[in-house]
Coordinates of C-alpha atoms in Angstrom, one line a residue:
M19 CA 90.8 82.0 70.9
Y20 CA 94.3 80.2 70.9
S21 CA 94.2 76.8 70.0
P22 CA 95.4 74.2 72.7
W23 CA 98.8 73.6 71.2
Q24 CA 99.6 77.6 70.8
L25 CA 98.3 77.6 74.6
L26 CA 100.9 74.9 75.5
K27 CA 103.7 76.5 73.7
K28 CA 102.7 79.9 75.3
Y29 CA 102.5 77.9 78.5
S30 CA 106.2 76.0 78.5
S31 CA 107.9 79.7 77.2
Y32 CA 106.6 81.1 80.6
Y33 CA 107.2 78.5 82.6
F34 CA 110.8 78.1 81.7
T35 CA 111.4 81.8 81.9
A36 CA 109.5 83.1 85.2
L37 CA 110.7 83.5 88.0
N38 CA 110.9 81.0 90.8
G39 CA 107.5 80.6 92.6
K40 CA 108.6 80.5 96.0
G41 CA 110.1 83.9 95.9
H42 CA 114.0 82.8 94.9
G43 CA 115.0 86.0 92.8
I44 CA 112.4 88.3 93.5
H45 CA 114.0 92.0 95.2
S46 CA 110.6 93.6 95.6
P47 CA 110.0 92.9 99.3
F48 CA 105.9 93.5 98.2
V49 CA 106.0 90.5 95.5
Y50 CA 108.3 88.6 97.9
D51 CA 105.6 88.9 100.6
F52 CA 102.7 88.2 97.9
V53 CA 104.5 85.1 96.8
R54 CA 105.6 83.5 100.7
R55 CA 102.3 84.7 102.3
V56 CA 99.5 84.6 99.5
L57 CA 100.8 82.4 96.5
I58 CA 102.4 79.6 98.3
D59 CA 100.1 79.4 101.6
D60 CA 99.8 75.6 101.6
R61 CA 97.1 75.8 104.6
N62 CA 94.0 74.0 104.1
F63 CA 91.3 77.1 105.3
Y64 CA 87.8 75.6 106.4
A65 CA 86.4 77.2 103.4
Y66 CA 88.0 74.9 101.0
N67 CA 85.8 71.8 101.7
Q68 CA 83.0 74.0 102.0
V69 CA 82.9 75.3 98.1
E70 CA 84.6 71.9 96.9
A71 CA 81.4 70.1 98.2
L72 CA 79.7 72.0 96.3
R73 CA 81.8 71.5 92.8
Q74 CA 81.2 68.2 93.0
K75 CA 77.5 68.2 93.3
L76 CA 77.4 70.3 90.4
F77 CA 79.6 67.7 88.8
R78 CA 77.1 65.1 89.1
D79 CA 73.6 67.5 88.5
N80 CA 72.9 67.3 84.4
S81 CA 69.9 69.8 84.5
L82 CA 69.8 71.8 81.2
I83 CA 69.9 75.4 81.3
E84 CA 69.4 78.2 78.8
V85 CA 73.0 80.0 78.7
E86 CA 73.0 83.4 77.0
D87 CA 76.6 84.2 75.8
F88 CA 77.6 88.0 75.7
G89 CA 81.5 87.0 75.5
A90 CA 84.1 86.4 72.9
G91 CA 83.2 83.9 70.3
S92 CA 79.5 84.3 70.6
T93 CA 76.8 86.1 69.0
L94 CA 75.1 88.9 71.0
N95 CA 72.2 87.2 72.9
K96 CA 73.2 83.7 71.7
T97 CA 71.3 81.1 73.5
K98 CA 72.3 77.8 74.0
Q99 CA 71.5 74.7 76.2
R100 CA 73.8 73.5 78.9
T101 CA 73.8 71.3 81.8
I102 CA 75.0 72.5 85.0
A103 CA 78.0 70.1 85.1
S104 CA 79.4 71.0 81.8
I105 CA 79.4 74.7 83.3
A106 CA 80.5 73.5 86.5
Q107 CA 83.4 71.8 84.5
H108 CA 84.0 73.8 81.8
S109 CA 83.2 77.5 83.0
A110 CA 83.9 77.5 86.5
K111 CA 87.3 78.4 87.9
S112 CA 89.6 75.6 88.9
K113 CA 90.2 74.6 92.6
K114 CA 94.0 75.8 92.3
W115 CA 92.7 79.3 91.3
A116 CA 89.8 79.9 92.9
Q117 CA 91.6 78.7 96.2
L118 CA 94.3 81.7 95.4
L119 CA 91.3 84.1 94.8
F120 CA 90.3 82.7 98.6
R121 CA 94.2 83.7 99.8
I122 CA 93.9 86.8 98.2
V123 CA 90.8 88.6 99.7
N124 CA 91.7 86.6 102.9
Y125 CA 95.4 88.3 103.1
Y126 CA 94.6 91.8 102.1
Q127 CA 90.9 92.2 103.5
P128 CA 89.3 94.1 100.9
R129 CA 86.1 95.8 101.9
N130 CA 84.3 96.3 98.4
I131 CA 84.4 93.4 96.1
L132 CA 83.4 93.4 92.3
E133 CA 83.4 90.3 90.3
L134 CA 82.4 90.4 86.6
G135 CA 81.6 87.0 85.8
T136 CA 80.1 84.7 88.4
S137 CA 79.4 81.7 86.5
L138 CA 77.7 79.5 89.2
G139 CA 79.4 81.1 91.6
I140 CA 82.5 79.5 93.3
S141 CA 85.2 81.3 92.6
T142 CA 82.3 84.0 94.0
A143 CA 81.8 81.5 97.5
Y144 CA 85.5 81.6 97.9
M145 CA 86.1 85.3 98.0
S146 CA 83.1 85.8 100.0
L147 CA 84.0 83.0 102.7
A148 CA 87.6 84.8 102.8
N149 CA 85.9 87.7 104.1
P150 CA 82.4 87.7 105.2
K151 CA 82.2 91.2 106.0
A152 CA 83.0 92.3 102.7
R153 CA 80.1 94.0 100.8
L154 CA 80.6 91.5 97.4
I155 CA 78.9 92.6 94.0
T156 CA 79.3 90.4 91.4
A157 CA 77.9 90.5 88.1
E158 CA 76.4 87.3 85.7
G159 CA 75.7 87.8 82.0
S160 CA 73.4 84.7 81.9
A161 CA 69.9 84.6 84.0
A162 CA 69.7 81.6 84.1
V163 CA 73.2 80.6 85.2
A164 CA 72.9 83.7 88.0
A165 CA 69.7 81.8 89.4
Q166 CA 72.0 78.5 89.6
A167 CA 74.7 80.9 91.3
S168 CA 71.8 82.3 93.9
R169 CA 70.6 78.7 95.0
N170 CA 75.0 78.0 95.5
F171 CA 75.2 81.0 97.5
Q172 CA 71.9 80.3 99.4
S173 CA 73.3 76.5 100.1
L174 CA 76.4 78.0 101.7
H175 CA 74.7 80.7 103.7
L176 CA 76.1 83.4 101.9
S177 CA 74.6 86.7 102.8
S178 CA 77.0 89.4 102.1
V179 CA 76.6 88.6 98.4
Q180 CA 74.5 91.0 96.0
Q181 CA 74.1 89.6 92.5
V182 CA 73.5 92.0 89.2
V183 CA 72.2 90.4 85.9
G184 CA 72.6 91.6 82.6
N185 CA 75.2 92.9 79.8
F186 CA 78.1 93.9 81.3
D187 CA 78.3 97.3 79.0
D188 CA 74.4 98.3 80.4
I189 CA 74.7 97.2 84.2
L190 CA 78.4 98.2 84.9
P191 CA 77.9 102.2 85.0
G192 CA 75.2 101.4 87.9
I193 CA 77.2 99.2 89.8
L194 CA 80.2 101.9 89.8
D195 CA 78.2 104.6 91.0
A196 CA 76.6 102.3 93.9
V197 CA 79.9 101.1 95.4
S198 CA 83.5 102.8 95.7
P199 CA 86.2 102.8 96.0
L200 CA 86.5 99.1 95.3
D201 CA 89.6 97.5 97.3
L202 CA 89.4 94.1 94.3
V203 CA 87.8 93.5 91.3
F204 CA 87.8 90.2 89.8
I205 CA 87.1 90.3 86.0
D206 CA 86.4 86.8 84.3
G207 CA 84.0 88.0 81.2
N208 CA 84.2 89.2 78.1
H209 CA 87.9 88.3 76.5
R210 CA 87.8 90.7 74.0
Y211 CA 90.7 93.7 73.6
E212 CA 88.2 96.7 73.2
P213 CA 85.6 95.7 76.1
T214 CA 88.4 94.8 78.3
V215 CA 90.1 98.0 78.0
R216 CA 87.2 99.6 78.5
Y217 CA 85.8 98.2 81.7
F218 CA 89.2 98.7 83.3
N219 CA 89.2 102.5 81.9
Q220 CA 85.9 102.6 83.8
L221 CA 87.1 101.3 87.1
L222 CA 89.8 103.4 87.7
P223 CA 87.9 106.3 88.9
H224 CA 86.4 103.9 91.6
L225 CA 89.8 102.3 92.6
N226 CA 92.4 103.3 95.6
A227 CA 95.9 103.3 96.1
T228 CA 95.6 100.0 97.5
S229 CA 93.3 98.3 95.5
V230 CA 93.7 94.7 93.4
V231 CA 92.6 94.1 89.9
I232 CA 93.1 90.6 89.0
F233 CA 91.9 89.8 85.3
D234 CA 91.5 86.2 84.1
D235 CA 92.5 84.5 81.2
I236 CA 95.3 87.0 80.1
H237 CA 96.5 84.7 77.6
W238 CA 93.8 83.2 76.2
S239 CA 93.8 84.8 73.2
Q240 CA 95.8 87.7 71.1
E241 CA 93.1 90.1 72.3
M242 CA 93.2 89.1 75.7
E243 CA 97.3 89.6 75.4
Q244 CA 97.1 92.9 73.4
A245 CA 94.7 93.9 76.4
W246 CA 96.7 92.9 79.3
T247 CA 99.5 94.9 77.7
A248 CA 98.1 97.8 77.4
I249 CA 96.7 97.9 80.6
K250 CA 99.7 96.9 82.5
E251 CA 101.6 99.6 80.5
H252 CA 98.7 102.6 82.0
P253 CA 100.5 105.1 83.9
A254 CA 98.4 104.1 86.8
V255 CA 99.6 100.7 87.3
Q256 CA 102.5 100.8 89.7
L257 CA 102.9 96.7 90.0
S258 CA 101.9 93.6 87.4
V259 CA 102.4 90.3 88.3
D260 CA 101.7 87.7 85.4
L261 CA 100.7 84.1 86.2
F262 CA 99.8 82.9 82.9
F263 CA 96.2 82.2 83.6
I264 CA 95.6 85.5 85.9
G265 CA 97.6 88.6 86.0
L266 CA 97.4 91.3 89.1
L267 CA 97.7 94.7 89.2
F268 CA 98.3 97.1 92.0
F269 CA 98.4 100.8 92.2
R270 CA 99.9 101.5 95.5
D271 CA 101.9 105.3 95.7
D272 CA 104.6 104.1 97.8
F273 CA 106.3 102.1 94.4
K274 CA 108.8 104.2 93.3
V275 CA 109.2 102.6 89.8
K276 CA 106.9 100.6 87.8
Q277 CA 107.4 97.1 87.8
H278 CA 106.3 94.0 86.0
F279 CA 106.9 90.4 87.8
T280 CA 106.3 87.1 85.6
I281 CA 105.9 84.0 88.3
R282 CA 105.7 80.8 88.1
F283 CA 102.6 79.2 89.4

């Protein structure tokens, strides 16, 4: 994991070299459309207030739960106590990025969605509300965190969310056998090179030409940057978009030449 100072330096470099976040200078019609209709769409969708009200409630919840951490920087099965408020503040996707996920799902309307890394279900809720008819499977390593997420889903009346609990290494094959093709995948879990690349390779046979794969924290560490670089260069990937904190992959057959865009957001 990069230090805050290292991350700031990297973000500064990204900010001053990235393409304009309003679409100016972007010559790909598909990416221009993504920027104008998704990235900078400033409408206040109905779901925003619902989920943000839940987030504020979680910020005030000082209940302690036992959290198992399977990700980078932890020992397998390492357990520690954390408050719900702490998890909401430090692990749940921020308003800006969770609402971007909503807009992505709202615009592309994927039917089958997979999320690796439920946390408290903030991002899950945004995606589910963006397309209530979608089948959304969300996987979480910590049983206690997943239980809290389940209560959050109930409070928002999200009936189409299916939860799976366990180490991603163990549960991903079964998930992929149960649902295919995957129209959208959001990966916010194990922030290490080998498992990140392995999960992508496992997903590939279950994607289609219109699938979107989103990786969180692509510049979080040297390992994640290496994983992002390797994945975006895969022959199956036709287009990648680097927004610094997340990266998006597209696989459309109508893209004649592989392209990579870094866009300010």
